[in-house]
Amino acid sequence: MDHSNKRHTIKTCQVCQSARIYYLFTTCDCRVVRCDDCGLVFLNPQPSDDELARIYGENYFLGSETEASRAAVSEIKQATARLYLAEIGRYSGLRHGRLLEIGCGDGDFLVAAEAESWRVTGVEYSPSACEKVRCRLKNGEVYSGELQSANLPTEQYDLCVLSDVIEHVRDPLDFLREIHRVLKPGGILFIATPSIDSWSARFMKQKWMEFKAEHLTYFDRQTLQTALAKSGFRDVIVEAGWKILSFDYVKMHFERFPVPLVTPLMRFVARLMPQKMKLKHRRIVASGMMVFSRKSTVPPQPVLSVIVPAFNEVRTFGVLMEALLQKEVPGLQMEVIVVESRSTDGTRELALKYRDHPRVKLILEEQPHGKGHAVRTGLQAATGDFVLIQDADLEYDLDDYDCLLEPLVAGRAAFVLGSRHGGRNVWKMRQFTGQVGLSLFVNFGHGFFTTLINVLFWQRLRDPFTMFKVFRRDCLYGLEFECNRFDFDFELLIKLLRKGFQPMELPVNYRSRSFKEGKKVRLVRDPLAWLVTIAWLRKVKIAPMSVLERRQNTSMARKD
Ligand SMILES: [Zn+2]
């Protein structure tokens, strides 16, 4: 029986396997749905093979109408390819080697890469496009068909490029795993794809030009990073999707895929514009994102790194450590990283007892530099897939680990905050017995700082200052930290927010310590310092790609 005219129904989300999928709207005779758990947007059911074959006809690629428009489009695409290759160089330092492009179309990317001395291989679904590419390449090879049927050799390629391709495949995770197999260890994967959190998608909503029957999946920064993490890629950096375009090319696009108001406007402007300007190349942030990642080895079981900064906590440290070493989180291995900052009350002596425990990595600081410094030291030593920061006091409950980690392991979130008054929790914070005035003052401060963060960083968080911050370690890639005291909590939170991670808040148990019990916050000096920190974090530049480039340059300088 022939199933090629049957539409494909998707029962569970392809990124997080949730069944909670909701209808959004209908476009081009296709239903667009959204996973309520991870936020992935996709067509459901997907168009049939027949429908897709009709769409990918001979003239699918723009500008195949006349010789002159073909040449102009080819020039634009090669300029974009050079831009992508330059960014890949900034990310990885890689400037030549074996390059695989899947969905190579008419081969402009491969031609540009070959000119920069890459050894190129292409895979392309359309046989007629394959023929064209073969004529254009000097030494490169091209496979006709889909990636899975090309049977490429294992661990052969230094770089794989997916330029406007992943949104077309039926099962993105399967596809990414196959790419993982053919890349060399440490190989680079570059993806350019439309992003549903780009400015054009936010602005145009249902009329967004990327909503089309052949675009089966619509990622945003977070869902694509989760998909990559689940298929064994790490060190992910997402940048706005630059493209080289000309006015003529954009107009052609809007003629092919008309958008009310925009298409007539383009025609009107075209009549006024001189021909030379219409063809001029411009670097434009389009509707997409550029995503860089690196193949890594996948451990049989994911690892959780628990970081314990310890300084003068002798009364609680031993209890905490015993509880931690007993703790089992289903589906996870655990490493405990203790950073002891030369306590004077006997905490160091206690910590030394755990030196040889197989689960414990003990780091001894020469002198105390502050809690933030200790956590940063711990982060550098962490090797796990997920990170949890655990203070050495007993304000928080270890039983909460399970519910905080579950969304990370399932791929429903990359960053989780244990909220002390989320959900149906009663007001659990800061009730110091017999100190009503102090409680009020501290709670007022909490409200003030929460509102400030929400307004400045466009959030709706309830408890951004919780110690329970659990996240995929990969989220930190390309970020640099410099705060040493309690202000590090702000720095970590806000830099993750500004890198594009939207925390999921889950309620946790919490018992507040009073100041007499050793709470280490200073009531006047610290809040003032926090204000300064928040103002700085609003302004400071977050540029992971520049950080990576700088690291590469220094390591190259060291080699010379
Ligand atoms: Zn999902």
XYZ file of N, CA, C and O and ligand atoms in Angstrom, residues 13 16 35 38, ligand 1:
17
model
N 5.590 15.542 21.473
C 6.559 16.555 21.072
C 7.902 15.902 20.708
O 8.389 15.045 21.425
N 10.671 17.106 23.620
C 10.579 16.698 25.029
C 9.608 15.539 25.276
O 9.401 15.147 26.421
N 3.980 22.819 21.750
C 4.128 21.958 22.923
C 4.055 22.840 24.167
O 4.810 23.804 24.298
N 7.729 22.424 26.409
C 9.022 23.016 26.034
C 8.862 24.208 25.100
O 9.810 24.941 24.861
Zn 8.032 19.712 23.998
